[in-house]
Amino acid sequence: MTLSLIQSALGLASGSLVGFTLGLVGGGGSILAVPLLVYLVGVTDPHVAIGTSAVAVAANAAVNLGNHARARNVKWRCALVFTAAGIVGAFGGSTLGKMVDGQKLLALFAMLMMIVGALMLRKRSGEGHHDVRLGKDNVLKLVGIGLATGALSGFFGIGGGFLIVPGLILATGMPILYAVGSSLVAVTGFGLTTAANYALSGWVDWALAALFIGGGILGGLLGASLASKLAVRKGALDTVFAGLIFVVAVYMLVRSLNLL
């Protein structure tokens, strides 16, 4: 679609908000990308919103992956097996998502947001096995869970970190810090797969994606710097953000089902 000056500004602002929340509270921020594109920027086709957000999700994940890789928080072999299986799932999920009516897809997306909000309220343990390696005891778990989370990520055009992180922990027993770092390999791979599939159908607005990514980088820097100052209030921040997700989800459900 042709972007007006106002839509361009809103796209940049929306990307900044998503980047800011990702930097401030970690995983879950990208779940706001689709509703912002549809209800604030004014993208009329939900499929275009999903395809465009997938590009932004992949870009943001790739940037954050570099930071975690430098800090040696990525278990590469486990992450690559998980991602390879998930890419197959993401392609299948995104292909199925393109076949679903846009408004029904938004309603399902709203329900998913409620699940994300609930998961954000759970406290995660930092304990785990620091010497995790890829082996016979975990490879099948990594493939199975990767395939399932990839399919969900592709269907909704989301990063899926809220499922990937606990999935990696379940499959390998790695600590939360390694799971977060390793999950970004998968989020990047899933996002690129979904974006490519939607792009083949012409459902990616590249100009809007560029604005969203640019805003996300700026917002992410601000959010990350503020996160260190508010680290002692991390639990409160997660609760507030989870509440915001619930509110947006209810609004999406009402709009998509024409209840008002």
PDB file of N, CA and C in Angstrom, residues 173-244:
ATOM      1  N   GLY A 173      17.151 -28.793  29.339  1.00  0.00           N
ATOM      2  CA  GLY A 173      17.470 -28.471  30.725  1.00  0.00           C
ATOM      3  C   GLY A 173      18.456 -27.339  30.871  1.00  0.00           C
ATOM      4  N   MET A 174      18.661 -26.542  29.793  1.00  0.00           N
ATOM      5  CA  MET A 174      19.620 -25.423  29.866  1.00  0.00           C
ATOM      6  C   MET A 174      19.082 -24.291  30.741  1.00  0.00           C
ATOM      7  N   PRO A 175      19.936 -23.464  31.321  1.00  0.00           N
ATOM      8  CA  PRO A 175      19.497 -22.326  32.132  1.00  0.00           C
ATOM      9  C   PRO A 175      18.734 -21.302  31.295  1.00  0.00           C
ATOM     10  N   ILE A 176      17.949 -20.475  31.951  1.00  0.00           N
ATOM     11  CA  ILE A 176      17.113 -19.488  31.274  1.00  0.00           C
ATOM     12  C   ILE A 176      17.947 -18.538  30.421  1.00  0.00           C
ATOM     13  N   LEU A 177      19.121 -18.145  30.886  1.00  0.00           N
ATOM     14  CA  LEU A 177      19.943 -17.200  30.142  1.00  0.00           C
ATOM     15  C   LEU A 177      20.372 -17.786  28.793  1.00  0.00           C
ATOM     16  N   TYR A 178      20.781 -19.045  28.795  1.00  0.00           N
ATOM     17  CA  TYR A 178      21.162 -19.709  27.548  1.00  0.00           C
ATOM     18  C   TYR A 178      19.946 -19.936  26.652  1.00  0.00           C
ATOM     19  N   ALA A 179      18.808 -20.212  27.273  1.00  0.00           N
ATOM     20  CA  ALA A 179      17.590 -20.446  26.489  1.00  0.00           C
ATOM     21  C   ALA A 179      17.159 -19.170  25.772  1.00  0.00           C
ATOM     22  N   VAL A 180      17.269 -18.040  26.461  1.00  0.00           N
ATOM     23  CA  VAL A 180      16.915 -16.750  25.843  1.00  0.00           C
ATOM     24  C   VAL A 180      17.847 -16.455  24.671  1.00  0.00           C
ATOM     25  N   GLY A 181      19.157 -16.615  24.887  1.00  0.00           N
ATOM     26  CA  GLY A 181      20.119 -16.360  23.822  1.00  0.00           C
ATOM     27  C   GLY A 181      19.929 -17.304  22.649  1.00  0.00           C
ATOM     28  N   SER A 182      19.748 -18.596  22.933  1.00  0.00           N
ATOM     29  CA  SER A 182      19.581 -19.598  21.878  1.00  0.00           C
ATOM     30  C   SER A 182      18.267 -19.435  21.136  1.00  0.00           C
ATOM     31  N   SER A 183      17.249 -18.947  21.828  1.00  0.00           N
ATOM     32  CA  SER A 183      15.931 -18.788  21.209  1.00  0.00           C
ATOM     33  C   SER A 183      15.971 -17.787  20.054  1.00  0.00           C
ATOM     34  N   LEU A 184      16.908 -16.838  20.125  1.00  0.00           N
ATOM     35  CA  LEU A 184      16.972 -15.805  19.096  1.00  0.00           C
ATOM     36  C   LEU A 184      17.424 -16.362  17.747  1.00  0.00           C
ATOM     37  N   VAL A 185      18.160 -17.482  17.756  1.00  0.00           N
ATOM     38  CA  VAL A 185      18.504 -18.153  16.508  1.00  0.00           C
ATOM     39  C   VAL A 185      17.216 -18.623  15.837  1.00  0.00           C
ATOM     40  N   ALA A 186      16.341 -19.231  16.650  1.00  0.00           N
ATOM     41  CA  ALA A 186      15.074 -19.736  16.130  1.00  0.00           C
ATOM     42  C   ALA A 186      14.151 -18.610  15.700  1.00  0.00           C
ATOM     43  N   VAL A 187      14.048 -17.560  16.510  1.00  0.00           N
ATOM     44  CA  VAL A 187      13.164 -16.441  16.173  1.00  0.00           C
ATOM     45  C   VAL A 187      13.587 -15.815  14.839  1.00  0.00           C
ATOM     46  N   THR A 188      14.892 -15.670  14.637  1.00  0.00           N
ATOM     47  CA  THR A 188      15.388 -15.131  13.370  1.00  0.00           C
ATOM     48  C   THR A 188      15.023 -16.049  12.208  1.00  0.00           C
ATOM     49  N   GLY A 189      15.266 -17.342  12.375  1.00  0.00           N
ATOM     50  CA  GLY A 189      14.970 -18.303  11.325  1.00  0.00           C
ATOM     51  C   GLY A 189      13.497 -18.407  11.002  1.00  0.00           C
ATOM     52  N   PHE A 190      12.665 -18.457  12.053  1.00  0.00           N
ATOM     53  CA  PHE A 190      11.213 -18.558  11.843  1.00  0.00           C
ATOM     54  C   PHE A 190      10.681 -17.296  11.165  1.00  0.00           C
ATOM     55  N   GLY A 191      11.168 -16.128  11.622  1.00  0.00           N
ATOM     56  CA  GLY A 191      10.704 -14.862  11.063  1.00  0.00           C
ATOM     57  C   GLY A 191      11.053 -14.727   9.595  1.00  0.00           C
ATOM     58  N   LEU A 192      12.274 -15.109   9.240  1.00  0.00           N
ATOM     59  CA  LEU A 192      12.700 -15.027   7.842  1.00  0.00           C
ATOM     60  C   LEU A 192      11.886 -15.974   6.958  1.00  0.00           C
ATOM     61  N   THR A 193      11.608 -17.169   7.479  1.00  0.00           N
ATOM     62  CA  THR A 193      10.820 -18.150   6.717  1.00  0.00           C
ATOM     63  C   THR A 193       9.407 -17.634   6.470  1.00  0.00           C
ATOM     64  N   THR A 194       8.774 -17.130   7.514  1.00  0.00           N
ATOM     65  CA  THR A 194       7.416 -16.604   7.393  1.00  0.00           C
ATOM     66  C   THR A 194       7.387 -15.392   6.466  1.00  0.00           C
ATOM     67  N   ALA A 195       8.352 -14.494   6.641  1.00  0.00           N
ATOM     68  CA  ALA A 195       8.413 -13.293   5.801  1.00  0.00           C
ATOM     69  C   ALA A 195       8.582 -13.670   4.330  1.00  0.00           C
ATOM     70  N   ALA A 196       9.449 -14.627   4.048  1.00  0.00           N
ATOM     71  CA  ALA A 196       9.682 -15.046   2.672  1.00  0.00           C
ATOM     72  C   ALA A 196       8.418 -15.658   2.064  1.00  0.00           C
ATOM     73  N   ASN A 197       7.715 -16.470   2.853  1.00  0.00           N
ATOM     74  CA  ASN A 197       6.488 -17.110   2.366  1.00  0.00           C
ATOM     75  C   ASN A 197       5.423 -16.065   2.061  1.00  0.00           C
ATOM     76  N   TYR A 198       5.262 -15.091   2.932  1.00  0.00           N
ATOM     77  CA  TYR A 198       4.279 -14.033   2.705  1.00  0.00           C
ATOM     78  C   TYR A 198       4.708 -13.118   1.563  1.00  0.00           C
ATOM     79  N   ALA A 199       6.010 -12.888   1.437  1.00  0.00           N
ATOM     80  CA  ALA A 199       6.511 -12.036   0.353  1.00  0.00           C
ATOM     81  C   ALA A 199       6.215 -12.650  -1.011  1.00  0.00           C
ATOM     82  N   LEU A 200       6.248 -13.975  -1.091  1.00  0.00           N
ATOM     83  CA  LEU A 200       5.935 -14.662  -2.350  1.00  0.00           C
ATOM     84  C   LEU A 200       4.506 -14.378  -2.801  1.00  0.00           C
ATOM     85  N   SER A 201       3.634 -14.090  -1.829  1.00  0.00           N
ATOM     86  CA  SER A 201       2.237 -13.766  -2.143  1.00  0.00           C
ATOM     87  C   SER A 201       2.006 -12.264  -2.238  1.00  0.00           C
ATOM     88  N   GLY A 202       3.084 -11.478  -2.105  1.00  0.00           N
ATOM     89  CA  GLY A 202       2.960 -10.026  -2.178  1.00  0.00           C
ATOM     90  C   GLY A 202       2.397  -9.406  -0.923  1.00  0.00           C
ATOM     91  N   TRP A 203       2.504 -10.098   0.216  1.00  0.00           N
ATOM     92  CA  TRP A 203       1.917  -9.629   1.472  1.00  0.00           C
ATOM     93  C   TRP A 203       2.958  -9.085   2.437  1.00  0.00           C
ATOM     94  N   VAL A 204       3.935  -8.352   1.916  1.00  0.00           N
ATOM     95  CA  VAL A 204       4.898  -7.646   2.761  1.00  0.00           C
ATOM     96  C   VAL A 204       5.022  -6.222   2.240  1.00  0.00           C
ATOM     97  N   ASP A 205       4.807  -5.251   3.116  1.00  0.00           N
ATOM     98  CA  ASP A 205       4.999  -3.849   2.757  1.00  0.00           C
ATOM     99  C   ASP A 205       6.417  -3.480   3.193  1.00  0.00           C
ATOM    100  N   TRP A 206       7.339  -3.468   2.217  1.00  0.00           N
ATOM    101  CA  TRP A 206       8.756  -3.306   2.546  1.00  0.00           C
ATOM    102  C   TRP A 206       9.081  -1.928   3.102  1.00  0.00           C
ATOM    103  N   ALA A 207       8.417  -0.901   2.599  1.00  0.00           N
ATOM    104  CA  ALA A 207       8.671   0.455   3.109  1.00  0.00           C
ATOM    105  C   ALA A 207       8.247   0.559   4.568  1.00  0.00           C
ATOM    106  N   LEU A 208       7.087  -0.005   4.875  1.00  0.00           N
ATOM    107  CA  LEU A 208       6.607   0.017   6.253  1.00  0.00           C
ATOM    108  C   LEU A 208       7.488  -0.839   7.150  1.00  0.00           C
ATOM    109  N   ALA A 209       7.960  -1.970   6.629  1.00  0.00           N
ATOM    110  CA  ALA A 209       8.853  -2.834   7.404  1.00  0.00           C
ATOM    111  C   ALA A 209      10.140  -2.097   7.757  1.00  0.00           C
ATOM    112  N   ALA A 210      10.667  -1.329   6.804  1.00  0.00           N
ATOM    113  CA  ALA A 210      11.896  -0.572   7.049  1.00  0.00           C
ATOM    114  C   ALA A 210      11.686   0.475   8.144  1.00  0.00           C
ATOM    115  N   LEU A 211      10.549   1.169   8.096  1.00  0.00           N
ATOM    116  CA  LEU A 211      10.231   2.152   9.132  1.00  0.00           C
ATOM    117  C   LEU A 211      10.085   1.476  10.491  1.00  0.00           C
ATOM    118  N   PHE A 212       9.415   0.333  10.497  1.00  0.00           N
ATOM    119  CA  PHE A 212       9.180  -0.401  11.744  1.00  0.00           C
ATOM    120  C   PHE A 212      10.504  -0.857  12.358  1.00  0.00           C
ATOM    121  N   ILE A 213      11.400  -1.360  11.498  1.00  0.00           N
ATOM    122  CA  ILE A 213      12.704  -1.830  11.981  1.00  0.00           C
ATOM    123  C   ILE A 213      13.537  -0.657  12.501  1.00  0.00           C
ATOM    124  N   GLY A 214      13.532   0.453  11.746  1.00  0.00           N
ATOM    125  CA  GLY A 214      14.273   1.639  12.188  1.00  0.00           C
ATOM    126  C   GLY A 214      13.796   2.146  13.537  1.00  0.00           C
ATOM    127  N   GLY A 215      12.484   2.216  13.691  1.00  0.00           N
ATOM    128  CA  GLY A 215      11.925   2.631  14.971  1.00  0.00           C
ATOM    129  C   GLY A 215      12.248   1.639  16.068  1.00  0.00           C
ATOM    130  N   GLY A 216      12.248   0.344  15.723  1.00  0.00           N
ATOM    131  CA  GLY A 216      12.535  -0.702  16.707  1.00  0.00           C
ATOM    132  C   GLY A 216      13.943  -0.616  17.251  1.00  0.00           C
ATOM    133  N   ILE A 217      14.891  -0.257  16.388  1.00  0.00           N
ATOM    134  CA  ILE A 217      16.290  -0.122  16.829  1.00  0.00           C
ATOM    135  C   ILE A 217      16.419   1.019  17.826  1.00  0.00           C
ATOM    136  N   LEU A 218      15.798   2.158  17.501  1.00  0.00           N
ATOM    137  CA  LEU A 218      15.851   3.316  18.404  1.00  0.00           C
ATOM    138  C   LEU A 218      15.156   3.013  19.734  1.00  0.00           C
ATOM    139  N   GLY A 219      13.957   2.438  19.641  1.00  0.00           N
ATOM    140  CA  GLY A 219      13.210   2.117  20.855  1.00  0.00           C
ATOM    141  C   GLY A 219      13.909   1.065  21.687  1.00  0.00           C
ATOM    142  N   GLY A 220      14.544   0.104  21.025  1.00  0.00           N
ATOM    143  CA  GLY A 220      15.246  -0.952  21.747  1.00  0.00           C
ATOM    144  C   GLY A 220      16.413  -0.427  22.563  1.00  0.00           C
ATOM    145  N   LEU A 221      17.150   0.528  21.994  1.00  0.00           N
ATOM    146  CA  LEU A 221      18.274   1.122  22.719  1.00  0.00           C
ATOM    147  C   LEU A 221      17.793   1.836  23.978  1.00  0.00           C
ATOM    148  N   LEU A 222      16.681   2.568  23.837  1.00  0.00           N
ATOM    149  CA  LEU A 222      16.130   3.293  24.982  1.00  0.00           C
ATOM    150  C   LEU A 222      15.598   2.316  26.029  1.00  0.00           C
ATOM    151  N   GLY A 223      14.901   1.295  25.581  1.00  0.00           N
ATOM    152  CA  GLY A 223      14.339   0.313  26.503  1.00  0.00           C
ATOM    153  C   GLY A 223      15.416  -0.447  27.247  1.00  0.00           C
ATOM    154  N   ALA A 224      16.491  -0.834  26.533  1.00  0.00           N
ATOM    155  CA  ALA A 224      17.573  -1.585  27.159  1.00  0.00           C
ATOM    156  C   ALA A 224      18.292  -0.744  28.214  1.00  0.00           C
ATOM    157  N   SER A 225      18.492   0.536  27.909  1.00  0.00           N
ATOM    158  CA  SER A 225      19.171   1.407  28.875  1.00  0.00           C
ATOM    159  C   SER A 225      18.317   1.636  30.105  1.00  0.00           C
ATOM    160  N   LEU A 226      17.007   1.718  29.902  1.00  0.00           N
ATOM    161  CA  LEU A 226      16.097   1.920  31.028  1.00  0.00           C
ATOM    162  C   LEU A 226      15.925   0.643  31.838  1.00  0.00           C
ATOM    163  N   ALA A 227      16.050  -0.512  31.175  1.00  0.00           N
ATOM    164  CA  ALA A 227      15.858  -1.799  31.852  1.00  0.00           C
ATOM    165  C   ALA A 227      16.864  -1.995  32.976  1.00  0.00           C
ATOM    166  N   SER A 228      18.115  -1.575  32.739  1.00  0.00           N
ATOM    167  CA  SER A 228      19.140  -1.739  33.773  1.00  0.00           C
ATOM    168  C   SER A 228      18.828  -0.903  35.004  1.00  0.00           C
ATOM    169  N   LYS A 229      18.201   0.241  34.790  1.00  0.00           N
ATOM    170  CA  LYS A 229      17.862   1.120  35.911  1.00  0.00           C
ATOM    171  C   LYS A 229      16.637   0.608  36.673  1.00  0.00           C
ATOM    172  N   LEU A 230      15.774  -0.109  35.954  1.00  0.00           N
ATOM    173  CA  LEU A 230      14.539  -0.590  36.575  1.00  0.00           C
ATOM    174  C   LEU A 230      14.575  -2.094  36.853  1.00  0.00           C
ATOM    175  N   ALA A 231      15.791  -2.666  36.883  1.00  0.00           N
ATOM    176  CA  ALA A 231      15.930  -4.108  37.047  1.00  0.00           C
ATOM    177  C   ALA A 231      15.256  -4.615  38.315  1.00  0.00           C
ATOM    178  N   VAL A 232      15.305  -3.815  39.381  1.00  0.00           N
ATOM    179  CA  VAL A 232      14.708  -4.239  40.656  1.00  0.00           C
ATOM    180  C   VAL A 232      13.186  -4.288  40.569  1.00  0.00           C
ATOM    181  N   ARG A 233      12.632  -3.649  39.554  1.00  0.00           N
ATOM    182  CA  ARG A 233      11.177  -3.643  39.385  1.00  0.00           C
ATOM    183  C   ARG A 233      10.736  -4.517  38.208  1.00  0.00           C
ATOM    184  N   LYS A 234      11.586  -5.488  37.822  1.00  0.00           N
ATOM    185  CA  LYS A 234      11.310  -6.325  36.658  1.00  0.00           C
ATOM    186  C   LYS A 234       9.955  -7.022  36.781  1.00  0.00           C
ATOM    187  N   GLY A 235       9.645  -7.541  37.984  1.00  0.00           N
ATOM    188  CA  GLY A 235       8.372  -8.242  38.173  1.00  0.00           C
ATOM    189  C   GLY A 235       7.187  -7.329  37.936  1.00  0.00           C
ATOM    190  N   ALA A 236       7.291  -6.081  38.432  1.00  0.00           N
ATOM    191  CA  ALA A 236       6.209  -5.118  38.257  1.00  0.00           C
ATOM    192  C   ALA A 236       6.053  -4.740  36.790  1.00  0.00           C
ATOM    193  N   LEU A 237       7.178  -4.580  36.076  1.00  0.00           N
ATOM    194  CA  LEU A 237       7.132  -4.245  34.655  1.00  0.00           C
ATOM    195  C   LEU A 237       6.461  -5.351  33.849  1.00  0.00           C
ATOM    196  N   ASP A 238       6.810  -6.597  34.161  1.00  0.00           N
ATOM    197  CA  ASP A 238       6.198  -7.737  33.467  1.00  0.00           C
ATOM    198  C   ASP A 238       4.691  -7.762  33.693  1.00  0.00           C
ATOM    199  N   THR A 239       4.269  -7.462  34.922  1.00  0.00           N
ATOM    200  CA  THR A 239       2.842  -7.475  35.252  1.00  0.00           C
ATOM    201  C   THR A 239       2.094  -6.396  34.484  1.00  0.00           C
ATOM    202  N   VAL A 240       2.672  -5.193  34.432  1.00  0.00           N
ATOM    203  CA  VAL A 240       2.048  -4.084  33.707  1.00  0.00           C
ATOM    204  C   VAL A 240       1.955  -4.404  32.220  1.00  0.00           C
ATOM    205  N   PHE A 241       3.039  -4.951  31.657  1.00  0.00           N
ATOM    206  CA  PHE A 241       3.039  -5.263  30.235  1.00  0.00           C
ATOM    207  C   PHE A 241       2.065  -6.397  29.915  1.00  0.00           C
ATOM    208  N   ALA A 242       1.988  -7.396  30.798  1.00  0.00           N
ATOM    209  CA  ALA A 242       1.032  -8.479  30.601  1.00  0.00           C
ATOM    210  C   ALA A 242      -0.392  -7.928  30.605  1.00  0.00           C
ATOM    211  N   GLY A 243      -0.646  -6.962  31.496  1.00  0.00           N
ATOM    212  CA  GLY A 243      -1.965  -6.327  31.532  1.00  0.00           C
ATOM    213  C   GLY A 243      -2.275  -5.600  30.240  1.00  0.00           C
ATOM    214  N   LEU A 244      -1.263  -4.920  29.678  1.00  0.00           N
ATOM    215  CA  LEU A 244      -1.436  -4.222  28.402  1.00  0.00           C
ATOM    216  C   LEU A 244      -1.778  -5.219  27.293  1.00  0.00           C
TER     217      LEU A 244
END
